[in-house]
mmCIF file with all atom_site columns, C-alpha atoms in Angstrom:
data_model
loop_
_atom_site.group_PDB
_atom_site.id
_atom_site.type_symbol
_atom_site.label_atom_id
_atom_site.label_alt_id
_atom_site.label_comp_id
_atom_site.label_asym_id
_atom_site.label_entity_id
_atom_site.label_seq_id
_atom_site.pdbx_PDB_ins_code
_atom_site.Cartn_x
_atom_site.Cartn_y
_atom_site.Cartn_z
_atom_site.occupancy
_atom_site.B_iso_or_equiv
_atom_site.pdbx_formal_charge
_atom_site.auth_seq_id
_atom_site.auth_comp_id
_atom_site.auth_asym_id
_atom_site.auth_atom_id
_atom_site.pdbx_PDB_model_num
ATOM 1  C CA . UNK A 1 1  ? 22.305 -11.337 31.042 1.00 59.00 ? 110 UNK A CA 1
ATOM 2  C CA . UNK A 1 2  ? 21.372 -8.294  33.085 1.00 78.00 ? 111 UNK A CA 1
ATOM 3  C CA . UNK A 1 3  ? 24.730 -8.407  34.866 1.00 76.00 ? 112 UNK A CA 1
ATOM 4  C CA . UNK A 1 4  ? 26.532 -8.231  31.542 1.00 76.00 ? 113 UNK A CA 1
ATOM 5  C CA . UNK A 1 5  ? 24.399 -5.233  30.529 1.00 80.00 ? 114 UNK A CA 1
ATOM 6  C CA . UNK A 1 6  ? 25.275 -3.442  33.764 1.00 80.00 ? 115 UNK A CA 1
ATOM 7  C CA . UNK A 1 7  ? 28.975 -4.154  33.339 1.00 79.00 ? 116 UNK A CA 1
ATOM 8  C CA . UNK A 1 8  ? 28.921 -2.940  29.734 1.00 78.00 ? 117 UNK A CA 1
ATOM 9  C CA . UNK A 1 9  ? 27.030 0.199   30.759 1.00 83.00 ? 118 UNK A CA 1
ATOM 10 C CA . UNK A 1 10 ? 29.575 0.953   33.489 1.00 83.00 ? 119 UNK A CA 1
ATOM 11 C CA . UNK A 1 11 ? 32.495 0.378   31.140 1.00 80.00 ? 120 UNK A CA 1
ATOM 12 C CA . UNK A 1 12 ? 30.870 2.511   28.452 1.00 82.00 ? 121 UNK A CA 1
ATOM 13 C CA . UNK A 1 13 ? 30.276 5.294   30.953 1.00 83.00 ? 122 UNK A CA 1
ATOM 14 C CA . UNK A 1 14 ? 33.862 5.092   32.169 1.00 82.00 ? 123 UNK A CA 1
ATOM 15 C CA . UNK A 1 15 ? 35.221 5.320   28.627 1.00 83.00 ? 124 UNK A CA 1
ATOM 16 C CA . UNK A 1 16 ? 32.921 8.222   27.768 1.00 84.00 ? 125 UNK A CA 1
ATOM 17 C CA . UNK A 1 17 ? 33.870 10.007  30.992 1.00 83.00 ? 126 UNK A CA 1
ATOM 18 C CA . UNK A 1 18 ? 37.559 9.511   30.354 1.00 80.00 ? 127 UNK A CA 1
ATOM 19 C CA . UNK A 1 19 ? 37.178 10.734  26.785 1.00 80.00 ? 128 UNK A CA 1
ATOM 20 C CA . UNK A 1 20 ? 35.296 13.827  27.909 1.00 80.00 ? 129 UNK A CA 1
ATOM 21 C CA . UNK A 1 21 ? 37.869 14.500  30.594 1.00 78.00 ? 130 UNK A CA 1
ATOM 22 C CA . UNK A 1 22 ? 40.636 14.328  28.033 1.00 71.00 ? 131 UNK A CA 1
ATOM 23 C CA . UNK A 1 23 ? 38.734 16.425  25.513 1.00 74.00 ? 132 UNK A CA 1
ATOM 24 C CA . UNK A 1 24 ? 38.101 19.235  27.969 1.00 77.00 ? 133 UNK A CA 1
ATOM 25 C CA . UNK A 1 25 ? 41.602 19.175  29.434 1.00 70.00 ? 134 UNK A CA 1
ATOM 26 C CA . UNK A 1 26 ? 43.738 22.248  28.800 1.00 72.00 ? 135 UNK A CA 1
ATOM 27 C CA . UNK A 1 27 ? 45.652 20.692  25.905 1.00 69.00 ? 136 UNK A CA 1
ATOM 28 C CA . UNK A 1 28 ? 45.374 21.112  22.184 1.00 75.00 ? 137 UNK A CA 1
ATOM 29 C CA . UNK A 1 29 ? 42.602 18.961  20.758 1.00 72.00 ? 138 UNK A CA 1
ATOM 30 C CA . UNK A 1 30 ? 44.977 17.390  18.279 1.00 77.00 ? 139 UNK A CA 1
ATOM 31 C CA . UNK A 1 31 ? 47.315 16.262  21.080 1.00 80.00 ? 140 UNK A CA 1
ATOM 32 C CA . UNK A 1 32 ? 44.395 14.958  23.105 1.00 73.00 ? 141 UNK A CA 1
ATOM 33 C CA . UNK A 1 33 ? 42.972 13.007  20.182 1.00 76.00 ? 142 UNK A CA 1
ATOM 34 C CA . UNK A 1 34 ? 46.379 11.462  19.573 1.00 79.00 ? 143 UNK A CA 1
ATOM 35 C CA . UNK A 1 35 ? 46.481 10.371  23.222 1.00 80.00 ? 144 UNK A CA 1
ATOM 36 C CA . UNK A 1 36 ? 43.018 8.817   22.879 1.00 77.00 ? 145 UNK A CA 1
ATOM 37 C CA . UNK A 1 37 ? 44.108 6.893   19.763 1.00 77.00 ? 146 UNK A CA 1
ATOM 38 C CA . UNK A 1 38 ? 47.234 5.649   21.553 1.00 81.00 ? 147 UNK A CA 1
ATOM 39 C CA . UNK A 1 39 ? 45.206 4.630   24.615 1.00 82.00 ? 148 UNK A CA 1
ATOM 40 C CA . UNK A 1 40 ? 42.741 2.701   22.461 1.00 79.00 ? 149 UNK A CA 1
ATOM 41 C CA . UNK A 1 41 ? 45.605 1.013   20.568 1.00 82.00 ? 150 UNK A CA 1
ATOM 42 C CA . UNK A 1 42 ? 47.054 -0.157  23.892 1.00 87.00 ? 151 UNK A CA 1
ATOM 43 C CA . UNK A 1 43 ? 43.658 -1.726  24.641 1.00 82.00 ? 152 UNK A CA 1
ATOM 44 C CA . UNK A 1 44 ? 43.611 -3.473  21.267 1.00 84.00 ? 153 UNK A CA 1
ATOM 45 C CA . UNK A 1 45 ? 41.097 -1.124  19.625 1.00 79.00 ? 154 UNK A CA 1
ATOM 46 C CA . UNK A 1 46 ? 42.056 0.195   16.203 1.00 80.00 ? 155 UNK A CA 1
ATOM 47 C CA . UNK A 1 47 ? 40.336 3.439   15.278 1.00 72.00 ? 156 UNK A CA 1
ATOM 48 C CA . UNK A 1 48 ? 40.986 5.625   12.253 1.00 75.00 ? 157 UNK A CA 1
ATOM 49 C CA . UNK A 1 49 ? 41.313 9.360   12.842 1.00 73.00 ? 158 UNK A CA 1
ATOM 50 C CA . UNK A 1 50 ? 38.147 10.232  10.881 1.00 79.00 ? 159 UNK A CA 1
ATOM 51 C CA . UNK A 1 51 ? 36.103 7.800   13.005 1.00 80.00 ? 160 UNK A CA 1
ATOM 52 C CA . UNK A 1 52 ? 37.603 9.294   16.158 1.00 76.00 ? 161 UNK A CA 1
ATOM 53 C CA . UNK A 1 53 ? 36.627 12.762  14.962 1.00 78.00 ? 162 UNK A CA 1
ATOM 54 C CA . UNK A 1 54 ? 33.053 11.581  14.376 1.00 81.00 ? 163 UNK A CA 1
ATOM 55 C CA . UNK A 1 55 ? 32.903 10.080  17.879 1.00 79.00 ? 164 UNK A CA 1
ATOM 56 C CA . UNK A 1 56 ? 34.281 13.284  19.389 1.00 77.00 ? 165 UNK A CA 1
ATOM 57 C CA . UNK A 1 57 ? 31.715 15.354  17.510 1.00 80.00 ? 166 UNK A CA 1
ATOM 58 C CA . UNK A 1 58 ? 28.910 13.080  18.744 1.00 83.00 ? 167 UNK A CA 1
ATOM 59 C CA . UNK A 1 59 ? 30.124 13.370  22.343 1.00 80.00 ? 168 UNK A CA 1
ATOM 60 C CA . UNK A 1 60 ? 30.374 17.152  22.111 1.00 79.00 ? 169 UNK A CA 1
ATOM 61 C CA . UNK A 1 61 ? 26.891 17.390  20.582 1.00 83.00 ? 170 UNK A CA 1
ATOM 62 C CA . UNK A 1 62 ? 25.469 15.199  23.342 1.00 82.00 ? 171 UNK A CA 1
ATOM 63 C CA . UNK A 1 63 ? 27.152 17.228  26.086 1.00 78.00 ? 172 UNK A CA 1
ATOM 64 C CA . UNK A 1 64 ? 25.975 20.511  24.569 1.00 80.00 ? 173 UNK A CA 1
ATOM 65 C CA . UNK A 1 65 ? 22.425 19.179  24.228 1.00 81.00 ? 174 UNK A CA 1
ATOM 66 C CA . UNK A 1 66 ? 22.338 18.288  27.927 1.00 77.00 ? 175 UNK A CA 1
ATOM 67 C CA . UNK A 1 67 ? 23.655 21.651  29.134 1.00 64.00 ? 176 UNK A CA 1
#
């Protein structure tokens, strides 16, 4: 079971890192969020825009809290 936890932690970190990289890229936030939604759809994850906005806000709050 510990191996599964490690794999999930690595995958979660990779997704969070990719999301942060996209969010801080020099593009409009709206374009970046659309790219994230499309990427998640390709992976079979359906996410409504308001839920994506909440996730983005949580990530930004967490990053700001750690800086």
